[in-house]
Every structure is written in C-alpha cells, then in structure tokens.
C-alpha cells in the first residue's frame, strides 16, 4: 500500500500526520509512506526525525504584514505556487499512491488539488472546530473528511464527514509517565506546584512576553514554571530568567520533545488553543487556561477554546488581556482545589481515544471500495 500524507507548517499539522503514518504502519507493516511538505518549515525536520521520507515544495503563505521584504515575498508567491504544482504532479506520477491524505498547511493545497485532478483518491483530516479555507476548497473532491468536532456539516458535505477525533502522539494518549518521573525529567521539585506554559510548537510571543514580565511571580507564589518558548524568544527568555535570579523556579526550553513527561509533571497548563493542543489536554485531563492566538484564520482558536469553556472544561483569557489577567487566574485556580478537580473531570469527558486508528479504518474502507 502506497500513501502520500501532505501538510505541515506547525506541530498542529505535523504531529497528527505522523500519528496517522504510525497507525498505517501498525496496520500494514510494508506500507510505503511519503510525506509532502513545505521547504523551510518545521515538517522538513520533524518528519525525517520520525523515520519517514519527505519531499519539500517551495510553497509559502501570504504575508499579511506589508513590510518591503514581505511585499517582495508576496510577489514571488505565484511563481512558487506554479513551481509547486509542477513538482507535485511529478511526485504523484513517480510515486503513484493508492491514496493521498491532506492534514492542512501550505503544502496540502497544491498536493490534494493535483491528486484529485489526476484521479487519485483523496481524504482530508480537519483538526479544528472551524474549518480552514484550504480544506473547504478541497472538500469537493475528497472521498472522506475526518473531523474532530460536531457540527462540521456547516463546512463540508454531510455524507463525506466521519467523526474520528484528532490523532495525537502515542506517548501522550497512553501517558505512562508519573508526576514524579515528569518532575525528575525536568529537574523540578515533585512536592511543589508546577505550571506548564506552551505557546504551540513555534512559540507564542504574547505568552512569552507575559511570562517574562512577571518572572518574580513564580518565586513569590512558590510556583515552578516549565516554559516552552519556541525558537524565536528562547535566548531572550534564558537571559531574562538568569537576570531575575529565578533559575530554581523557571525552567526554560526552546522545544519540549517529551510532552508526555511535561504533562505528567504539570499540575496546571497555560496553552494556545490549537486543535491538537486541545485534543492532548483532553486526554491528559489537566486544568488549563487557554489563550487563543488572534493571528489565525477565522479566529478558529477562540472557537476551539469556547467549545471547552462552555462545558466548564477550561478557562479562557483573550490574547490582548493575557499580560494582566492570566497569572491572577492561574493563582486563583491553584488556591481552589475543587474548581481544578471539576475542570479536570469535565475536560477528560471530551477526550477521544484511538483517532489515528479510526482514520486508518477509513483509509482501509476507501481502498477496499477502490479495489
């Protein structure tokens, strides 16, 4: 069985793609899997690290902040798109897949569009509660659309929708690590309170700036912080922690590869509201304060967050207010054991397990119908 999986740009697209690939390999050990991503993006590093082959396209997104450099990049977009389409057609002819799966991100649009035009079977995996523009455009030619939220017939043909949930990393779904093991892994005191701050795989400037502006908060309130900054603010964060003299209280990481250990160590989480982050948080059942990114299409992270808030499963703070409102809510939650417990119970009820295997079930069904 030969399958192409296309998409990426951030961990929210890459980790589900790898989870699907791993589930395919579990079902068909001799399956030949090829990823198609975007040059210079995160998938070009993470996919090979997971043991899979990837081909990169020179595709890029529209730059909305119109600086002189970005205007030049935008003018190059039609040429990059045309080249990407030519490359994709060549990849499809050479690899000749049985099915092409799109998970969202820059590369999925030219890949899935070309695949459908050339007569290949295509399938989509939509992670968010509010469908992205790319998947809405590709839905017409897709045979199946795997979703993680109810009510997605607003965006896609009802007869194509299958509820599978979002595939997450196996180590998080299984969560074998204990609190003590997680704390030992990161050099934290297992008897103290631990807060995990993650702004997505690429980091979140507003969350990072909020933490940097309140470093003394953690020592004063005896809260240990495990802080994933992302690449762009890591050096600045390390310097700020050193200058504030809070190295014992704040542990800075550019990227946390062992998120199972991080979730195990944490008593509470501050997080963006990306779909995969939320799917992971539902599985691990930790109280969370969500700060949706304002820089995403259709403000879909706010919609993701409200799906939890409306069920008492999370708190939400607007990005513009996070500097003043987030840490007071964190402290209030730490002081209210009953509220934390009810939030944990509520968020665990929203967990969906075995999503990657359910998606592979749909791949198997499509292949059987094709034969």
CSV table of C-alpha atoms in Angstrom, one decimal:
chain,number,residue,atom,x,y,z
A,1,UNK,CA,0.0,0.0,0.0
A,2,UNK,CA,1.3,3.4,-1.0
A,3,UNK,CA,0.2,6.6,0.7
A,4,UNK,CA,1.1,10.3,0.5
A,5,UNK,CA,0.4,12.4,3.5
A,6,UNK,CA,0.6,16.2,2.8
A,7,UNK,CA,0.6,19.3,5.1
A,8,UNK,CA,2.5,20.9,7.9
A,9,UNK,CA,3.8,24.3,8.9
A,10,UNK,CA,3.4,23.7,12.7
A,11,UNK,CA,3.1,20.9,15.2
A,12,UNK,CA,-0.7,21.1,14.9
A,13,UNK,CA,-0.5,19.7,11.4
A,14,UNK,CA,2.7,17.6,11.7
A,15,UNK,CA,2.0,15.6,14.8
A,16,UNK,CA,-1.4,14.3,13.5
A,17,UNK,CA,0.2,13.4,10.2
A,18,UNK,CA,3.0,11.4,11.9
A,19,UNK,CA,0.4,9.7,14.2
A,20,UNK,CA,-1.6,8.7,11.1
A,21,UNK,CA,1.6,7.4,9.4
A,22,UNK,CA,2.4,5.3,12.5
A,23,UNK,CA,-1.1,3.9,12.6
A,24,UNK,CA,-0.8,3.0,8.9
A,25,UNK,CA,2.5,1.2,9.6
A,26,UNK,CA,0.9,-0.7,12.5
A,27,UNK,CA,-1.9,-1.9,10.2
A,28,UNK,CA,0.2,-2.5,7.1
A,29,UNK,CA,3.9,-3.0,8.1
A,30,UNK,CA,5.0,-3.0,4.4
A,31,UNK,CA,3.2,0.3,3.6
A,32,UNK,CA,5.2,2.8,1.6
A,33,UNK,CA,4.6,6.3,3.0
A,34,UNK,CA,5.8,9.6,1.5
A,35,UNK,CA,5.2,13.0,3.1
A,36,UNK,CA,4.9,16.2,1.0
A,37,UNK,CA,5.6,19.4,3.0
A,38,UNK,CA,6.8,23.0,2.5
A,39,UNK,CA,10.5,23.8,2.2
A,40,UNK,CA,12.0,25.6,5.3
A,41,UNK,CA,9.1,24.6,7.5
A,42,UNK,CA,9.0,22.5,10.7
A,43,UNK,CA,8.0,19.3,8.9
A,44,UNK,CA,11.3,19.1,7.0
A,45,UNK,CA,13.0,18.4,10.3
A,46,UNK,CA,10.3,16.6,12.3
A,47,UNK,CA,9.1,14.1,9.7
A,48,UNK,CA,12.6,12.6,9.0
A,49,UNK,CA,13.2,12.5,12.8
A,50,UNK,CA,10.1,10.3,13.0
A,51,UNK,CA,11.6,7.9,10.4
A,52,UNK,CA,9.7,9.0,7.2
A,53,UNK,CA,10.7,10.4,3.8
A,54,UNK,CA,9.5,13.9,2.9
A,55,UNK,CA,9.7,16.0,-0.2
A,56,UNK,CA,9.5,19.7,0.1
A,57,UNK,CA,7.7,22.2,-2.1
A,58,UNK,CA,8.7,25.9,-2.5
A,59,UNK,CA,5.2,26.9,-1.3
A,60,UNK,CA,4.6,29.7,1.2
A,61,UNK,CA,1.7,31.6,2.7
A,62,UNK,CA,0.6,35.2,2.1
A,63,UNK,CA,2.4,37.7,4.3
A,64,UNK,CA,-0.2,40.0,5.8
A,65,UNK,CA,2.2,42.5,7.4
A,66,UNK,CA,3.2,44.6,4.4
A,67,UNK,CA,6.9,45.4,5.0
A,68,UNK,CA,9.1,45.9,2.0
A,69,UNK,CA,10.6,42.4,2.5
A,70,UNK,CA,7.1,40.8,2.8
A,71,UNK,CA,5.8,42.6,-0.3
A,72,UNK,CA,8.7,41.0,-2.3
A,73,UNK,CA,7.8,37.6,-0.8
A,74,UNK,CA,4.1,38.1,-1.8
A,75,UNK,CA,5.1,39.0,-5.4
A,76,UNK,CA,7.0,35.7,-5.5
A,77,UNK,CA,4.0,33.6,-4.5
A,78,UNK,CA,2.5,33.0,-7.9
A,79,UNK,CA,5.9,31.7,-9.2
A,80,UNK,CA,6.3,29.5,-6.1
A,81,UNK,CA,2.7,28.1,-6.5
A,82,UNK,CA,3.3,27.3,-10.2
A,83,UNK,CA,6.6,25.5,-9.4
A,84,UNK,CA,5.0,23.6,-6.5
A,85,UNK,CA,2.2,22.4,-8.8
A,86,UNK,CA,4.7,21.1,-11.4
A,87,UNK,CA,6.7,19.4,-8.7
A,88,UNK,CA,3.6,17.8,-7.1
A,89,UNK,CA,2.5,16.3,-10.5
A,90,UNK,CA,5.9,14.8,-10.9
A,91,UNK,CA,5.9,13.3,-7.4
A,92,UNK,CA,2.4,11.9,-7.9
A,93,UNK,CA,3.3,10.3,-11.3
A,94,UNK,CA,6.5,8.8,-9.9
A,95,UNK,CA,5.1,7.5,-6.5
A,96,UNK,CA,1.7,6.5,-7.8
A,97,UNK,CA,-0.1,6.4,-4.4
A,98,UNK,CA,-3.2,4.4,-3.6
A,99,UNK,CA,-4.5,7.4,-1.6
A,100,UNK,CA,-3.5,10.9,-0.7
A,101,UNK,CA,-4.3,12.4,2.7
A,102,UNK,CA,-4.3,16.1,3.5
A,103,UNK,CA,-3.8,17.3,7.1
A,104,UNK,CA,-3.8,21.1,6.4
A,105,UNK,CA,-1.0,23.5,6.0
A,106,UNK,CA,0.7,25.2,3.0
A,107,UNK,CA,1.7,22.0,1.1
A,108,UNK,CA,-1.7,20.3,1.3
A,109,UNK,CA,-3.5,22.6,-1.2
A,110,UNK,CA,-1.4,22.0,-4.3
A,111,UNK,CA,-0.8,18.3,-3.4
A,112,UNK,CA,-4.5,17.4,-2.9
A,113,UNK,CA,-5.7,19.6,-5.7
A,114,UNK,CA,-3.3,18.0,-8.2
A,115,UNK,CA,-4.0,14.5,-6.8
A,116,UNK,CA,-7.8,14.9,-7.4
A,117,UNK,CA,-7.3,16.3,-10.9
A,118,UNK,CA,-5.1,13.3,-11.8
A,119,UNK,CA,-7.7,10.8,-10.5
A,120,UNK,CA,-6.1,9.8,-7.2
A,121,UNK,CA,-8.3,9.0,-4.2
A,122,UNK,CA,-8.1,11.8,-1.6
A,123,UNK,CA,-9.0,12.2,2.0
A,124,UNK,CA,-8.9,15.2,4.4
A,125,UNK,CA,-8.3,15.4,8.1
A,126,UNK,CA,-9.7,18.7,9.6
A,127,UNK,CA,-8.4,19.3,13.2
A,128,UNK,CA,-10.4,22.5,14.1
A,129,UNK,CA,-13.9,23.2,15.1
A,130,UNK,CA,-13.9,25.9,12.3
A,131,UNK,CA,-12.7,24.5,9.0
A,132,UNK,CA,-9.8,26.2,7.3
A,133,UNK,CA,-10.2,27.7,3.8
A,134,UNK,CA,-7.9,25.2,2.2
A,135,UNK,CA,-9.9,22.2,3.4
A,136,UNK,CA,-13.1,23.8,2.5
A,137,UNK,CA,-11.8,24.2,-1.1
A,138,UNK,CA,-10.5,20.7,-1.2
A,139,UNK,CA,-13.6,19.0,0.3
A,140,UNK,CA,-15.5,18.8,-3.1
A,141,UNK,CA,-13.1,16.2,-4.5
A,142,UNK,CA,-12.3,14.4,-1.2
A,143,UNK,CA,-13.9,11.0,-0.7
A,144,UNK,CA,-13.9,11.2,3.1
A,145,UNK,CA,-13.4,14.1,5.6
A,146,UNK,CA,-12.3,13.1,9.1
A,147,UNK,CA,-13.3,15.6,11.8
A,148,UNK,CA,-12.8,16.1,15.5
A,149,UNK,CA,-15.9,18.3,16.3
A,150,UNK,CA,-19.6,18.0,15.9
A,151,UNK,CA,-21.5,20.3,13.6
A,152,UNK,CA,-18.9,20.2,10.7
A,153,UNK,CA,-21.7,19.9,8.1
A,154,UNK,CA,-21.6,23.7,8.2
A,155,UNK,CA,-18.4,23.4,6.1
A,156,UNK,CA,-18.4,20.1,4.4
A,157,UNK,CA,-20.9,17.8,2.6
A,158,UNK,CA,-22.6,15.8,5.4
A,159,UNK,CA,-22.3,12.5,3.6
A,160,UNK,CA,-18.5,12.7,3.5
A,161,UNK,CA,-18.0,13.5,7.2
A,162,UNK,CA,-16.7,10.9,9.6
A,163,UNK,CA,-16.1,11.8,13.3
A,164,UNK,CA,-12.7,10.3,14.3
A,165,UNK,CA,-11.3,12.9,16.7
A,166,UNK,CA,-7.8,14.3,16.3
A,167,UNK,CA,-4.8,11.9,16.2
A,168,UNK,CA,-2.2,12.7,18.8
A,169,UNK,CA,1.2,11.3,19.7
A,170,UNK,CA,1.0,7.8,21.1
A,171,UNK,CA,3.1,8.6,24.2
A,172,UNK,CA,0.5,11.3,25.2
A,173,UNK,CA,-2.5,9.1,24.5
A,174,UNK,CA,-1.0,6.3,26.6
A,175,UNK,CA,0.6,8.6,29.3
A,176,UNK,CA,2.6,6.1,31.2
A,177,UNK,CA,4.8,8.7,33.0
A,178,UNK,CA,4.1,9.6,36.6
A,179,UNK,CA,4.2,13.0,38.2
A,180,UNK,CA,7.4,12.2,40.0
A,181,UNK,CA,9.0,10.9,36.8
A,182,UNK,CA,8.0,14.0,34.9
A,183,UNK,CA,9.4,16.3,37.6
A,184,UNK,CA,12.7,14.3,37.7
A,185,UNK,CA,13.0,14.6,33.9
A,186,UNK,CA,12.9,18.4,34.0
A,187,UNK,CA,14.7,18.9,37.4
A,188,UNK,CA,11.6,20.1,39.2
A,189,UNK,CA,10.6,19.5,42.8
A,190,UNK,CA,7.8,16.9,42.8
A,191,UNK,CA,6.4,18.2,46.1
A,192,UNK,CA,5.9,21.8,44.7
A,193,UNK,CA,3.3,23.2,42.4
A,194,UNK,CA,4.1,23.0,38.7
A,195,UNK,CA,2.7,25.2,35.9
A,196,UNK,CA,3.4,24.3,32.2
A,197,UNK,CA,3.4,27.1,29.7
A,198,UNK,CA,3.3,26.2,26.0
A,199,UNK,CA,2.6,28.5,23.1
A,200,UNK,CA,2.4,25.9,20.4
A,201,UNK,CA,5.3,24.2,18.7
A,202,UNK,CA,6.5,27.6,17.2
A,203,UNK,CA,6.1,29.6,20.4
A,204,UNK,CA,3.7,32.5,21.2
A,205,UNK,CA,5.1,36.0,21.6
A,206,UNK,CA,2.4,37.4,23.8
A,207,UNK,CA,2.5,34.4,26.3
A,208,UNK,CA,6.3,34.6,26.4
A,209,UNK,CA,6.3,38.4,27.0
A,210,UNK,CA,3.7,37.9,29.7
A,211,UNK,CA,5.9,35.3,31.5
A,212,UNK,CA,9.0,37.5,31.0
A,213,UNK,CA,7.3,40.5,32.6
A,214,UNK,CA,6.3,38.5,35.7
A,215,UNK,CA,9.2,36.2,36.5
A,216,UNK,CA,9.2,37.2,40.2
A,217,UNK,CA,5.5,36.0,40.4
A,218,UNK,CA,6.7,32.4,40.3
A,219,UNK,CA,9.2,32.7,43.2
A,220,UNK,CA,6.9,34.9,45.3
A,221,UNK,CA,4.0,32.4,44.9
A,222,UNK,CA,6.2,29.2,45.1
A,223,UNK,CA,5.0,28.0,41.6
A,224,UNK,CA,7.5,26.2,39.4
A,225,UNK,CA,7.2,27.0,35.7
A,226,UNK,CA,8.1,24.7,32.9
A,227,UNK,CA,8.3,27.1,30.0
A,228,UNK,CA,8.4,26.2,26.2
A,229,UNK,CA,9.3,29.4,24.4
A,230,UNK,CA,9.8,28.3,20.8
A,231,UNK,CA,12.8,29.2,18.8
A,232,UNK,CA,12.5,32.9,18.4
A,233,UNK,CA,12.4,34.0,22.0
A,234,UNK,CA,14.5,31.2,23.7
A,235,UNK,CA,17.8,33.1,24.1
A,236,UNK,CA,15.9,36.2,25.4
A,237,UNK,CA,14.0,34.1,27.9
A,238,UNK,CA,17.1,32.3,29.2
A,239,UNK,CA,18.8,35.7,29.8
A,240,UNK,CA,15.7,37.1,31.5
A,241,UNK,CA,15.5,34.2,33.9
A,242,UNK,CA,19.1,34.5,34.7
A,243,UNK,CA,18.9,38.2,35.3
A,244,UNK,CA,15.9,37.8,37.5
A,245,UNK,CA,17.7,35.1,39.6
A,246,UNK,CA,14.8,32.6,39.3
A,247,UNK,CA,16.5,29.7,37.7
A,248,UNK,CA,15.3,27.4,40.5
A,249,UNK,CA,11.7,28.3,39.8
A,250,UNK,CA,11.6,28.7,36.0
A,251,UNK,CA,12.9,26.0,33.6
A,252,UNK,CA,13.2,27.3,30.0
A,253,UNK,CA,13.1,25.0,27.0
A,254,UNK,CA,13.1,26.0,23.3
A,255,UNK,CA,11.1,22.9,22.4
A,256,UNK,CA,9.9,20.1,24.6
A,257,UNK,CA,10.1,16.8,22.7
A,258,UNK,CA,8.9,14.7,25.7
A,259,UNK,CA,5.5,16.3,26.1
A,260,UNK,CA,4.2,13.2,27.9
A,261,UNK,CA,6.8,14.0,30.7
A,262,UNK,CA,5.8,17.7,30.7
A,263,UNK,CA,2.1,16.9,31.0
A,264,UNK,CA,2.9,14.3,33.8
A,265,UNK,CA,4.9,16.9,35.7
A,266,UNK,CA,2.3,19.7,35.4
A,267,UNK,CA,-0.5,20.5,37.9
A,268,UNK,CA,-1.9,23.1,35.5
A,269,UNK,CA,-1.3,24.3,31.9
A,270,UNK,CA,-1.3,27.7,30.1
A,271,UNK,CA,-1.7,27.0,26.4
A,272,UNK,CA,-2.7,28.3,23.0
A,273,UNK,CA,-6.0,26.8,21.7
A,274,UNK,CA,-4.8,24.9,18.7
A,275,UNK,CA,-6.9,21.9,17.9
A,276,UNK,CA,-4.1,19.3,18.6
A,277,UNK,CA,-3.1,21.0,21.9
A,278,UNK,CA,-6.7,20.8,23.0
A,279,UNK,CA,-7.0,17.2,22.0
A,280,UNK,CA,-3.9,16.4,24.0
A,281,UNK,CA,-5.2,18.4,27.0
A,282,UNK,CA,-8.4,16.5,27.0
A,283,UNK,CA,-6.5,13.2,27.1
A,284,UNK,CA,-4.2,14.2,29.9
A,285,UNK,CA,-7.0,15.9,31.9
A,286,UNK,CA,-5.1,18.8,33.4
A,287,UNK,CA,-6.8,22.1,34.3
A,288,UNK,CA,-5.9,24.7,31.6
A,289,UNK,CA,-6.0,28.4,30.9
A,290,UNK,CA,-6.4,28.8,27.2
A,291,UNK,CA,-5.1,31.9,25.4
A,292,UNK,CA,-6.3,31.7,21.8
A,293,UNK,CA,-4.0,33.1,19.1
A,294,UNK,CA,-5.5,36.1,17.4
A,295,UNK,CA,-3.3,35.5,14.3
A,296,UNK,CA,-5.2,32.5,12.8
A,297,UNK,CA,-7.7,32.2,10.0
A,298,UNK,CA,-11.4,32.9,11.0
A,299,UNK,CA,-10.3,33.3,14.7
A,300,UNK,CA,-10.7,29.5,14.9
A,301,UNK,CA,-8.6,29.1,18.1
A,302,UNK,CA,-11.2,31.2,20.1
A,303,UNK,CA,-13.9,28.9,18.7
A,304,UNK,CA,-11.8,25.8,19.8
A,305,UNK,CA,-11.4,27.3,23.3
A,306,UNK,CA,-15.1,28.2,23.7
A,307,UNK,CA,-16.0,24.5,23.0
A,308,UNK,CA,-14.3,23.7,26.3
A,309,UNK,CA,-15.2,26.8,28.2
A,310,UNK,CA,-18.9,26.2,27.5
A,311,UNK,CA,-18.6,22.8,29.2
A,312,UNK,CA,-16.7,24.0,32.2
A,313,UNK,CA,-13.6,22.3,31.0
A,314,UNK,CA,-11.2,25.3,30.7
A,315,UNK,CA,-10.8,29.0,31.4
A,316,UNK,CA,-10.1,31.4,28.6
A,317,UNK,CA,-8.2,34.7,28.5
A,318,UNK,CA,-8.1,36.9,25.5
A,319,UNK,CA,-4.6,37.4,24.0
A,320,UNK,CA,-4.8,41.1,24.5
A,321,UNK,CA,-5.5,40.6,28.2
A,322,UNK,CA,-3.1,37.8,29.0
A,323,UNK,CA,-0.4,40.1,30.5
A,324,UNK,CA,-2.8,41.3,33.2
A,325,UNK,CA,-5.4,38.6,33.5
A,326,UNK,CA,-3.7,35.2,33.0
A,327,UNK,CA,-1.5,34.8,36.1
A,328,UNK,CA,-4.2,36.0,38.6
A,329,UNK,CA,-6.5,33.3,37.2
A,330,UNK,CA,-3.7,30.7,37.5
A,331,UNK,CA,-3.1,31.7,41.1
A,332,UNK,CA,-6.8,31.6,41.9
A,333,UNK,CA,-7.0,28.1,40.4
A,334,UNK,CA,-4.1,26.9,42.4
A,335,UNK,CA,-5.8,28.0,45.5
A,336,UNK,CA,-9.1,26.3,44.6
A,337,UNK,CA,-8.7,22.5,44.6
A,338,UNK,CA,-12.4,21.9,44.0
A,339,UNK,CA,-12.5,24.0,40.8
A,340,UNK,CA,-9.4,22.3,39.5
A,341,UNK,CA,-10.9,18.9,40.1
A,342,UNK,CA,-14.2,19.8,38.4
A,343,UNK,CA,-12.3,21.2,35.4
A,344,UNK,CA,-10.2,18.0,35.1
A,345,UNK,CA,-13.3,15.8,35.2
A,346,UNK,CA,-15.0,18.0,32.5
A,347,UNK,CA,-12.1,18.1,30.1
A,348,UNK,CA,-11.5,14.3,30.4
A,349,UNK,CA,-15.1,13.7,29.3
A,350,UNK,CA,-14.2,15.4,26.0
A,351,UNK,CA,-11.3,13.1,25.2
A,352,UNK,CA,-11.4,11.0,22.1
A,353,UNK,CA,-9.1,8.0,22.0
A,354,UNK,CA,-7.8,5.9,19.1
A,355,UNK,CA,-8.4,8.7,16.5
A,356,UNK,CA,-5.4,7.6,14.3
A,357,UNK,CA,-6.7,4.0,14.1
A,358,UNK,CA,-10.2,5.3,13.2
A,359,UNK,CA,-8.7,7.3,10.4
A,360,UNK,CA,-6.8,4.2,9.2
A,361,UNK,CA,-10.2,2.4,9.2
A,362,UNK,CA,-11.4,5.0,6.7
A,363,UNK,CA,-8.3,4.5,4.6
A,364,UNK,CA,-8.9,0.8,4.5
A,365,UNK,CA,-12.5,1.2,3.6
A,366,UNK,CA,-11.6,3.5,0.7
A,367,UNK,CA,-9.0,1.1,-0.6
A,368,UNK,CA,-11.5,-1.8,-0.4
A,369,UNK,CA,-14.1,0.2,-2.4
A,370,UNK,CA,-11.4,1.2,-4.9
A,371,UNK,CA,-10.5,-2.5,-5.5
